[in-house]
PDB file of C-alpha atoms in Angstrom:
ATOM      1  CA  MET S  24     102.902 118.728 129.313  1.00 89.00           C
ATOM      2  CA  SER S  25     101.358 115.930 131.392  1.00 97.00           C
ATOM      3  CA  ALA S  26     102.949 114.661 134.605  1.00 98.00           C
ATOM      4  CA  ILE S  27     103.015 111.184 136.153  1.00 98.00           C
ATOM      5  CA  LEU S  28     104.566 110.027 139.419  1.00 98.00           C
ATOM      6  CA  ILE S  29     105.648 106.384 139.547  1.00 98.00           C
ATOM      7  CA  THR S  30     106.479 104.570 142.774  1.00 98.00           C
ATOM      8  CA  GLY S  31     108.867 101.645 142.680  1.00 97.00           C
ATOM      9  CA  ALA S  32     110.371 103.248 139.596  1.00 97.00           C
ATOM     10  CA  SER S  33     113.900 101.887 139.828  1.00 95.00           C
ATOM     11  CA  ALA S  34     113.331  98.318 138.588  1.00 94.00           C
ATOM     12  CA  GLY S  35     110.947  95.858 136.980  1.00 94.00           C
ATOM     13  CA  ILE S  36     107.494  97.087 136.036  1.00 96.00           C
ATOM     14  CA  GLY S  37     108.103 100.536 137.492  1.00 97.00           C
ATOM     15  CA  ARG S  38     111.212 101.051 135.416  1.00 97.00           C
ATOM     16  CA  ALA S  39     109.535  99.862 132.202  1.00 97.00           C
ATOM     17  CA  VAL S  40     106.564 102.163 132.755  1.00 98.00           C
ATOM     18  CA  SER S  41     108.863 105.086 133.593  1.00 98.00           C
ATOM     19  CA  GLU S  42     110.845 104.602 130.394  1.00 97.00           C
ATOM     20  CA  LYS S  43     107.626 104.470 128.353  1.00 98.00           C
ATOM     21  CA  PHE S  44     106.313 107.768 129.709  1.00 98.00           C
ATOM     22  CA  LEU S  45     109.705 109.466 129.340  1.00 98.00           C
ATOM     23  CA  SER S  46     109.785 108.358 125.700  1.00 97.00           C
ATOM     24  CA  GLU S  47     106.356 109.965 125.233  1.00 97.00           C
ATOM     25  CA  GLY S  48     107.573 113.321 126.555  1.00 97.00           C
ATOM     26  CA  TRP S  49     105.880 113.367 129.963  1.00 98.00           C
ATOM     27  CA  HIS S  50     107.208 114.836 133.185  1.00 98.00           C
ATOM     28  CA  VAL S  51     107.997 111.658 135.147  1.00 98.00           C
ATOM     29  CA  GLY S  52     108.533 111.566 138.894  1.00 98.00           C
ATOM     30  CA  LEU S  53     110.808 108.621 139.682  1.00 98.00           C
ATOM     31  CA  LEU S  54     110.186 107.519 143.263  1.00 98.00           C
ATOM     32  CA  ALA S  55     112.099 104.655 144.868  1.00 97.00           C
ATOM     33  CA  ARG S  56     114.617 104.094 147.644  1.00 95.00           C
ATOM     34  CA  ARG S  57     117.760 103.785 145.505  1.00 94.00           C
ATOM     35  CA  ARG S  58     118.913 107.250 144.444  1.00 95.00           C
ATOM     36  CA  GLU S  59     121.753 105.909 142.289  1.00 95.00           C
ATOM     37  CA  ALA S  60     119.414 103.741 140.201  1.00 95.00           C
ATOM     38  CA  LEU S  61     117.000 106.647 139.729  1.00 97.00           C
ATOM     39  CA  GLU S  62     119.763 109.037 138.715  1.00 96.00           C
ATOM     40  CA  SER S  63     120.989 106.524 136.154  1.00 95.00           C
ATOM     41  CA  MET S  64     117.478 106.274 134.693  1.00 95.00           C
ATOM     42  CA  ALA S  65     117.080 110.051 134.609  1.00 96.00           C
ATOM     43  CA  GLU S  66     120.337 110.686 132.792  1.00 95.00           C
ATOM     44  CA  GLY S  67     119.667 112.376 129.468  1.00 93.00           C
ATOM     45  CA  HIS S  68     116.002 113.062 130.265  1.00 96.00           C
ATOM     46  CA  SER S  69     115.334 116.695 131.148  1.00 94.00           C
ATOM     47  CA  PHE S  70     111.796 115.892 132.337  1.00 97.00           C
ATOM     48  CA  ALA S  71     112.780 113.037 134.659  1.00 98.00           C
ATOM     49  CA  HIS S  72     112.615 114.002 138.337  1.00 98.00           C
ATOM     50  CA  VAL S  73     114.518 111.914 140.879  1.00 98.00           C
ATOM     51  CA  LEU S  74     112.551 111.449 144.113  1.00 98.00           C
ATOM     52  CA  PRO S  75     114.386 109.116 146.499  1.00 97.00           C
ATOM     53  CA  ALA S  76     111.941 108.008 149.190  1.00 98.00           C
ATOM     54  CA  ASP S  77     110.707 104.939 151.026  1.00 97.00           C
ATOM     55  CA  VAL S  78     106.983 104.442 150.378  1.00 98.00           C
ATOM     56  CA  SER S  79     106.516 103.154 153.921  1.00 97.00           C
ATOM     57  CA  ASP S  80     107.507 106.623 155.218  1.00 98.00           C
ATOM     58  CA  ALA S  81     104.335 108.731 155.005  1.00 98.00           C
ATOM     59  CA  ALA S  82     106.077 112.070 155.456  1.00 98.00           C
ATOM     60  CA  ALA S  83     108.693 111.277 152.807  1.00 98.00           C
ATOM     61  CA  VAL S  84     105.999 110.291 150.308  1.00 98.00           C
ATOM     62  CA  GLU S  85     103.998 113.444 150.974  1.00 98.00           C
ATOM     63  CA  ASP S  86     107.105 115.600 150.530  1.00 98.00           C
ATOM     64  CA  ALA S  87     107.982 113.807 147.270  1.00 98.00           C
ATOM     65  CA  VAL S  88     104.507 114.330 145.807  1.00 98.00           C
ATOM     66  CA  LYS S  89     104.535 118.022 146.703  1.00 98.00           C
ATOM     67  CA  ALA S  90     108.051 118.502 145.300  1.00 98.00           C
ATOM     68  CA  PHE S  91     107.186 116.781 142.030  1.00 98.00           C
ATOM     69  CA  ALA S  92     103.951 118.714 141.543  1.00 98.00           C
ATOM     70  CA  GLN S  93     105.843 121.947 142.118  1.00 97.00           C
ATOM     71  CA  LYS S  94     108.494 121.032 139.549  1.00 97.00           C
ATOM     72  CA  ALA S  95     106.059 119.690 136.939  1.00 97.00           C
ATOM     73  CA  GLY S  96     103.327 122.250 137.557  1.00 97.00           C
ATOM     74  CA  ARG S  97     100.691 119.656 138.513  1.00 98.00           C
ATOM     75  CA  LEU S  98     100.111 115.932 138.985  1.00 98.00           C
ATOM     76  CA  ASP S  99      98.012 114.220 136.327  1.00 98.00           C
ATOM     77  CA  VAL S 100      98.632 110.546 137.118  1.00 98.00           C
ATOM     78  CA  LEU S 101      99.951 108.427 139.977  1.00 98.00           C
ATOM     79  CA  PHE S 102     101.071 104.919 139.071  1.00 98.00           C
ATOM     80  CA  ASN S 103     100.949 103.357 142.533  1.00 98.00           C
ATOM     81  CA  ASN S 104     103.331 100.516 141.838  1.00 97.00           C
ATOM     82  CA  ALA S 105     105.848  99.877 144.637  1.00 95.00           C
ATOM     83  CA  GLY S 106     105.501  96.464 146.219  1.00 94.00           C
ATOM     84  CA  THR S 107     107.275  93.467 147.682  1.00 93.00           C
ATOM     85  CA  PHE S 108     106.470  89.767 147.593  1.00 90.00           C
ATOM     86  CA  GLY S 109     108.280  88.895 150.792  1.00 92.00           C
ATOM     87  CA  ARG S 110     109.594  85.463 151.643  1.00 91.00           C
ATOM     88  CA  ALA S 111     107.584  82.487 150.428  1.00 90.00           C
ATOM     89  CA  ALA S 112     106.385  80.758 153.589  1.00 94.00           C
ATOM     90  CA  LEU S 113     103.424  79.159 155.312  1.00 96.00           C
ATOM     91  CA  ILE S 114     101.600  81.516 157.658  1.00 97.00           C
ATOM     92  CA  ASP S 115     103.047  79.980 160.819  1.00 97.00           C
ATOM     93  CA  GLU S 116     106.559  80.203 159.364  1.00 97.00           C
ATOM     94  CA  LEU S 117     106.301  83.871 158.354  1.00 97.00           C
ATOM     95  CA  GLY S 118     107.664  86.148 161.047  1.00 97.00           C
ATOM     96  CA  VAL S 119     105.508  88.966 162.366  1.00 98.00           C
ATOM     97  CA  ASP S 120     108.242  91.417 161.381  1.00 97.00           C
ATOM     98  CA  GLU S 121     108.191  90.002 157.826  1.00 98.00           C
ATOM     99  CA  TRP S 122     104.392  90.356 157.706  1.00 98.00           C
ATOM    100  CA  GLN S 123     104.613  93.942 158.913  1.00 98.00           C
ATOM    101  CA  ASN S 124     107.211  94.800 156.267  1.00 98.00           C
ATOM    102  CA  ILE S 125     104.971  93.450 153.488  1.00 97.00           C
ATOM    103  CA  VAL S 126     101.983  95.393 154.826  1.00 98.00           C
ATOM    104  CA  ASN S 127     104.063  98.560 155.236  1.00 98.00           C
ATOM    105  CA  VAL S 128     105.153  98.515 151.593  1.00 97.00           C
ATOM    106  CA  ASN S 129     102.193  96.971 149.764  1.00 97.00           C
ATOM    107  CA  LEU S 130      99.295  98.478 151.688  1.00 98.00           C
ATOM    108  CA  ASN S 131     100.478 101.384 153.823  1.00 98.00           C
ATOM    109  CA  GLY S 132     102.812 102.600 151.081  1.00 98.00           C
ATOM    110  CA  MET S 133     100.051 102.571 148.482  1.00 98.00           C
ATOM    111  CA  PHE S 134      97.730 104.355 150.915  1.00 98.00           C
ATOM    112  CA  TYR S 135     100.337 107.050 151.630  1.00 98.00           C
ATOM    113  CA  ALA S 136     101.006 107.656 147.928  1.00 98.00           C
ATOM    114  CA  ALA S 137      97.312 107.680 147.019  1.00 98.00           C
ATOM    115  CA  ARG S 138      96.505 109.989 149.935  1.00 98.00           C
ATOM    116  CA  ALA S 139      99.142 112.539 148.925  1.00 98.00           C
ATOM    117  CA  ALA S 140      98.222 112.322 145.235  1.00 98.00           C
ATOM    118  CA  PHE S 141      94.494 112.656 145.960  1.00 98.00           C
ATOM    119  CA  ALA S 142      95.124 115.821 147.985  1.00 98.00           C
ATOM    120  CA  GLN S 143      97.260 117.302 145.215  1.00 98.00           C
ATOM    121  CA  MET S 144      94.723 116.459 142.498  1.00 98.00           C
ATOM    122  CA  ARG S 145      91.823 117.746 144.576  1.00 98.00           C
ATOM    123  CA  ASN S 146      93.452 121.122 145.209  1.00 98.00           C
ATOM    124  CA  GLN S 147      95.202 121.853 141.915  1.00 98.00           C
ATOM    125  CA  ALA S 148      93.710 123.904 139.083  1.00 97.00           C
ATOM    126  CA  PRO S 149      92.261 122.547 136.949  1.00 97.00           C
ATOM    127  CA  GLN S 150      91.117 120.003 139.484  1.00 98.00           C
ATOM    128  CA  GLY S 151      91.413 116.251 138.921  1.00 98.00           C
ATOM    129  CA  GLY S 152      93.729 113.472 137.906  1.00 98.00           C
ATOM    130  CA  ARG S 153      94.052 109.699 137.779  1.00 98.00           C
ATOM    131  CA  ILE S 154      95.378 107.066 140.174  1.00 98.00           C
ATOM    132  CA  ILE S 155      96.353 103.679 138.749  1.00 98.00           C
ATOM    133  CA  ASN S 156      96.995 101.015 141.377  1.00 98.00           C
ATOM    134  CA  ASN S 157      99.153  98.022 140.552  1.00 97.00           C
ATOM    135  CA  GLY S 158      97.203  95.092 141.909  1.00 95.00           C
ATOM    136  CA  SER S 159      98.131  91.572 140.848  1.00 93.00           C
ATOM    137  CA  VAL S 160      96.403  88.434 139.709  1.00 92.00           C
ATOM    138  CA  SER S 161      96.964  87.574 143.381  1.00 90.00           C
ATOM    139  CA  ALA S 162      94.143  90.025 144.067  1.00 89.00           C
ATOM    140  CA  HIS S 163      91.924  87.241 142.672  1.00 91.00           C
ATOM    141  CA  ALA S 164      93.848  83.962 143.030  1.00 89.00           C
ATOM    142  CA  PRO S 165      96.913  83.362 145.229  1.00 87.00           C
ATOM    143  CA  ARG S 166     100.163  81.569 144.701  1.00 84.00           C
ATOM    144  CA  ASP S 167     100.962  79.091 147.438  1.00 87.00           C
ATOM    145  CA  MET S 168     102.934  80.418 150.411  1.00 91.00           C
ATOM    146  CA  SER S 169     102.085  84.065 149.652  1.00 91.00           C
ATOM    147  CA  VAL S 170      99.857  85.034 152.563  1.00 96.00           C
ATOM    148  CA  GLY S 171     101.307  88.524 153.036  1.00 96.00           C
ATOM    149  CA  TYR S 172     101.427  89.457 149.368  1.00 95.00           C
ATOM    150  CA  THR S 173      97.999  88.029 148.573  1.00 96.00           C
ATOM    151  CA  ALA S 174      96.277  89.604 151.587  1.00 97.00           C
ATOM    152  CA  THR S 175      97.649  93.043 150.750  1.00 98.00           C
ATOM    153  CA  LYS S 176      96.758  92.782 147.070  1.00 97.00           C
ATOM    154  CA  HIS S 177      93.179  91.913 147.979  1.00 97.00           C
ATOM    155  CA  ALA S 178      93.198  95.050 150.127  1.00 98.00           C
ATOM    156  CA  ILE S 179      94.356  97.144 147.163  1.00 98.00           C
ATOM    157  CA  THR S 180      91.182  96.195 145.303  1.00 98.00           C
ATOM    158  CA  GLY S 181      89.176  97.745 148.137  1.00 98.00           C
ATOM    159  CA  LEU S 182      91.384 100.840 148.022  1.00 98.00           C
ATOM    160  CA  THR S 183      90.803 101.158 144.278  1.00 98.00           C
ATOM    161  CA  LYS S 184      87.028 100.909 144.574  1.00 98.00           C
ATOM    162  CA  THR S 185      86.863 103.441 147.397  1.00 98.00           C
ATOM    163  CA  LEU S 186      89.107 105.953 145.629  1.00 98.00           C
ATOM    164  CA  SER S 187      87.083 105.548 142.443  1.00 98.00           C
ATOM    165  CA  LEU S 188      83.910 106.369 144.366  1.00 98.00           C
ATOM    166  CA  ASP S 189      85.309 109.178 146.533  1.00 98.00           C
ATOM    167  CA  GLY S 190      87.159 110.770 143.634  1.00 98.00           C
ATOM    168  CA  ARG S 191      84.082 111.383 141.490  1.00 98.00           C
ATOM    169  CA  ALA S 192      83.293 114.749 143.065  1.00 97.00           C
ATOM    170  CA  PHE S 193      86.797 116.000 142.269  1.00 98.00           C
ATOM    171  CA  ASP S 194      87.341 114.546 138.761  1.00 98.00           C
ATOM    172  CA  ILE S 195      89.777 112.002 140.178  1.00 98.00           C
ATOM    173  CA  ALA S 196      89.542 108.643 138.410  1.00 98.00           C
ATOM    174  CA  CYS S 197      91.008 105.481 139.903  1.00 98.00           C
ATOM    175  CA  GLY S 198      91.633 102.144 138.221  1.00 98.00           C
ATOM    176  CA  GLN S 199      93.643  99.000 138.830  1.00 98.00           C
ATOM    177  CA  ILE S 200      95.840  96.846 136.629  1.00 98.00           C
ATOM    178  CA  ASP S 201      96.285  93.231 137.734  1.00 97.00           C
ATOM    179  CA  ILE S 202      99.434  91.841 136.172  1.00 95.00           C
ATOM    180  CA  GLY S 203     100.394  88.213 135.806  1.00 92.00           C
ATOM    181  CA  ASN S 204     103.907  87.017 134.967  1.00 90.00           C
ATOM    182  CA  ALA S 205     105.604  89.984 133.335  1.00 90.00           C
ATOM    183  CA  ARG S 206     109.237  89.248 132.514  1.00 87.00           C
ATOM    184  CA  THR S 207     111.160  91.189 135.157  1.00 84.00           C
ATOM    185  CA  GLU S 208     114.337  90.550 137.138  1.00 77.00           C
ATOM    186  CA  LEU S 209     112.208  89.082 139.929  1.00 72.00           C
ATOM    187  CA  LEU S 210     110.365  86.605 137.732  1.00 71.00           C
ATOM    188  CA  GLU S 211     113.557  85.665 135.890  1.00 72.00           C
ATOM    189  CA  GLY S 212     114.978  84.727 139.289  1.00 69.00           C
ATOM    190  CA  ILE S 213     111.958  82.569 140.043  1.00 66.00           C
ATOM    191  CA  ALA S 214     112.230  80.923 136.618  1.00 66.00           C
ATOM    192  CA  ALA S 215     115.878  80.069 137.284  1.00 69.00           C
ATOM    193  CA  LEU S 216     114.777  77.961 140.258  1.00 64.00           C
ATOM    194  CA  THR S 217     112.641  75.749 138.016  1.00 72.00           C
ATOM    195  CA  PRO S 218     114.560  75.503 134.714  1.00 77.00           C
ATOM    196  CA  ASP S 219     112.675  72.361 133.665  1.00 77.00           C
ATOM    197  CA  ASN S 220     109.297  73.994 134.157  1.00 80.00           C
ATOM    198  CA  PRO S 221     109.669  77.772 133.840  1.00 80.00           C
ATOM    199  CA  PRO S 222     106.573  79.941 134.291  1.00 81.00           C
ATOM    200  CA  GLU S 223     104.845  81.348 131.237  1.00 88.00           C
ATOM    201  CA  MET S 224     105.888  84.979 130.852  1.00 89.00           C
ATOM    202  CA  MET S 225     105.121  88.044 128.740  1.00 93.00           C
ATOM    203  CA  ASP S 226     107.408  90.947 127.939  1.00 93.00           C
ATOM    204  CA  VAL S 227     107.197  93.757 130.479  1.00 95.00           C
ATOM    205  CA  SER S 228     106.825  96.272 127.643  1.00 96.00           C
ATOM    206  CA  HIS S 229     103.200  95.149 127.275  1.00 97.00           C
ATOM    207  CA  VAL S 230     102.559  96.312 130.839  1.00 97.00           C
ATOM    208  CA  ALA S 231     104.042  99.714 130.056  1.00 98.00           C
ATOM    209  CA  GLU S 232     101.819 100.040 126.989  1.00 98.00           C
ATOM    210  CA  ALA S 233      98.739  99.077 129.018  1.00 98.00           C
ATOM    211  CA  VAL S 234      99.452 101.591 131.775  1.00 98.00           C
ATOM    212  CA  TYR S 235     100.052 104.280 129.145  1.00 98.00           C
ATOM    213  CA  SER S 236      96.687 103.438 127.545  1.00 98.00           C
ATOM    214  CA  MET S 237      94.922 103.748 130.900  1.00 98.00           C
ATOM    215  CA  ALA S 238      96.728 106.996 131.742  1.00 98.00           C
ATOM    216  CA  THR S 239      95.953 108.777 128.494  1.00 98.00           C
ATOM    217  CA  LEU S 240      92.182 108.358 128.589  1.00 98.00           C
ATOM    218  CA  PRO S 241      90.166 111.533 129.158  1.00 98.00           C
ATOM    219  CA  LEU S 242      88.943 111.834 132.751  1.00 97.00           C
ATOM    220  CA  SER S 243      85.427 111.166 131.472  1.00 97.00           C
ATOM    221  CA  ALA S 244      86.507 107.533 130.856  1.00 98.00           C
ATOM    222  CA  ASN S 245      88.181 105.017 133.152  1.00 98.00           C
ATOM    223  CA  VAL S 246      89.517 101.477 132.994  1.00 98.00           C
ATOM    224  CA  GLN S 247      88.245 100.311 136.382  1.00 98.00           C
ATOM    225  CA  PHE S 248      90.030  96.945 136.317  1.00 98.00           C
ATOM    226  CA  MET S 249      92.345  95.420 133.754  1.00 97.00           C
ATOM    227  CA  THR S 250      93.904  91.958 133.930  1.00 97.00           C
ATOM    228  CA  LEU S 251      97.026  91.614 131.795  1.00 96.00           C
ATOM    229  CA  MET S 252      98.764  88.261 131.895  1.00 94.00           C
ATOM    230  CA  ALA S 253     100.865  85.764 130.050  1.00 93.00           C
ATOM    231  CA  THR S 254      98.286  83.939 127.924  1.00 94.00           C
ATOM    232  CA  LYS S 255      99.171  80.430 129.037  1.00 92.00           C
ATOM    233  CA  MET S 256      99.816  81.030 132.723  1.00 89.00           C
ATOM    234  CA  PRO S 257      97.602  78.902 135.012  1.00 87.00           C
ATOM    235  CA  PHE S 258      95.272  81.639 136.240  1.00 88.00           C
ATOM    236  CA  ILE S 259      92.031  80.667 134.514  1.00 85.00           C
ATOM    237  CA  GLY S 260      90.848  77.124 135.147  1.00 77.00           C
ATOM    238  CA  ARG S 261      90.741  74.473 137.849  1.00 61.00           C
ATOM    239  CA  GLY S 262      93.189  71.845 138.993  1.00 53.00           C
TER     240      GLY S 262
END
């Protein structure tokens, strides 16, 4: 039985992806800060593993990866998903503490999870695995007042490329999915602020299907970058 660990599993994209893999019979490591939400998700699923941890805590992430691999027997896939947008603000209005929180979750947290997963995949038998980083269309084109989020998502593209290169010797594949406007609680909240001009959205289930497609490829094949977005969102084009 294959095993995937998902960070940010308690809500939004992470929850949808977790539910997809559980429905397909995988061991699923559910990593997020809110134990109660994870336990609710795991109820009735014998192969769901609750891993309460803060991704910005390197030691906690390393312990969670080791614990999950021990329970599941190995780690086949990491969906490196946890992230935060932060407060929408101009750069001189964004506090240094707010900036540091965004970096700690979106960049440091993804590094910690990838580092622990890479070590596990490198040393398990048979060797290898796959890391899928959740980027964003902001890795290519920013929203206004998103300096922290956009800067960190550009950094994730560099992380993906480096892991893809460094992982070759160990049969570790790394790819990135850049998602635009999936219908989650967060985006529904944004839409409520502009009821006369809501953003174009797609159902989050399409994201789950895409991640599952990436995860189930043989290690001899890899989706390096995928952009999945609401068809009519203003990502392609010029103003």
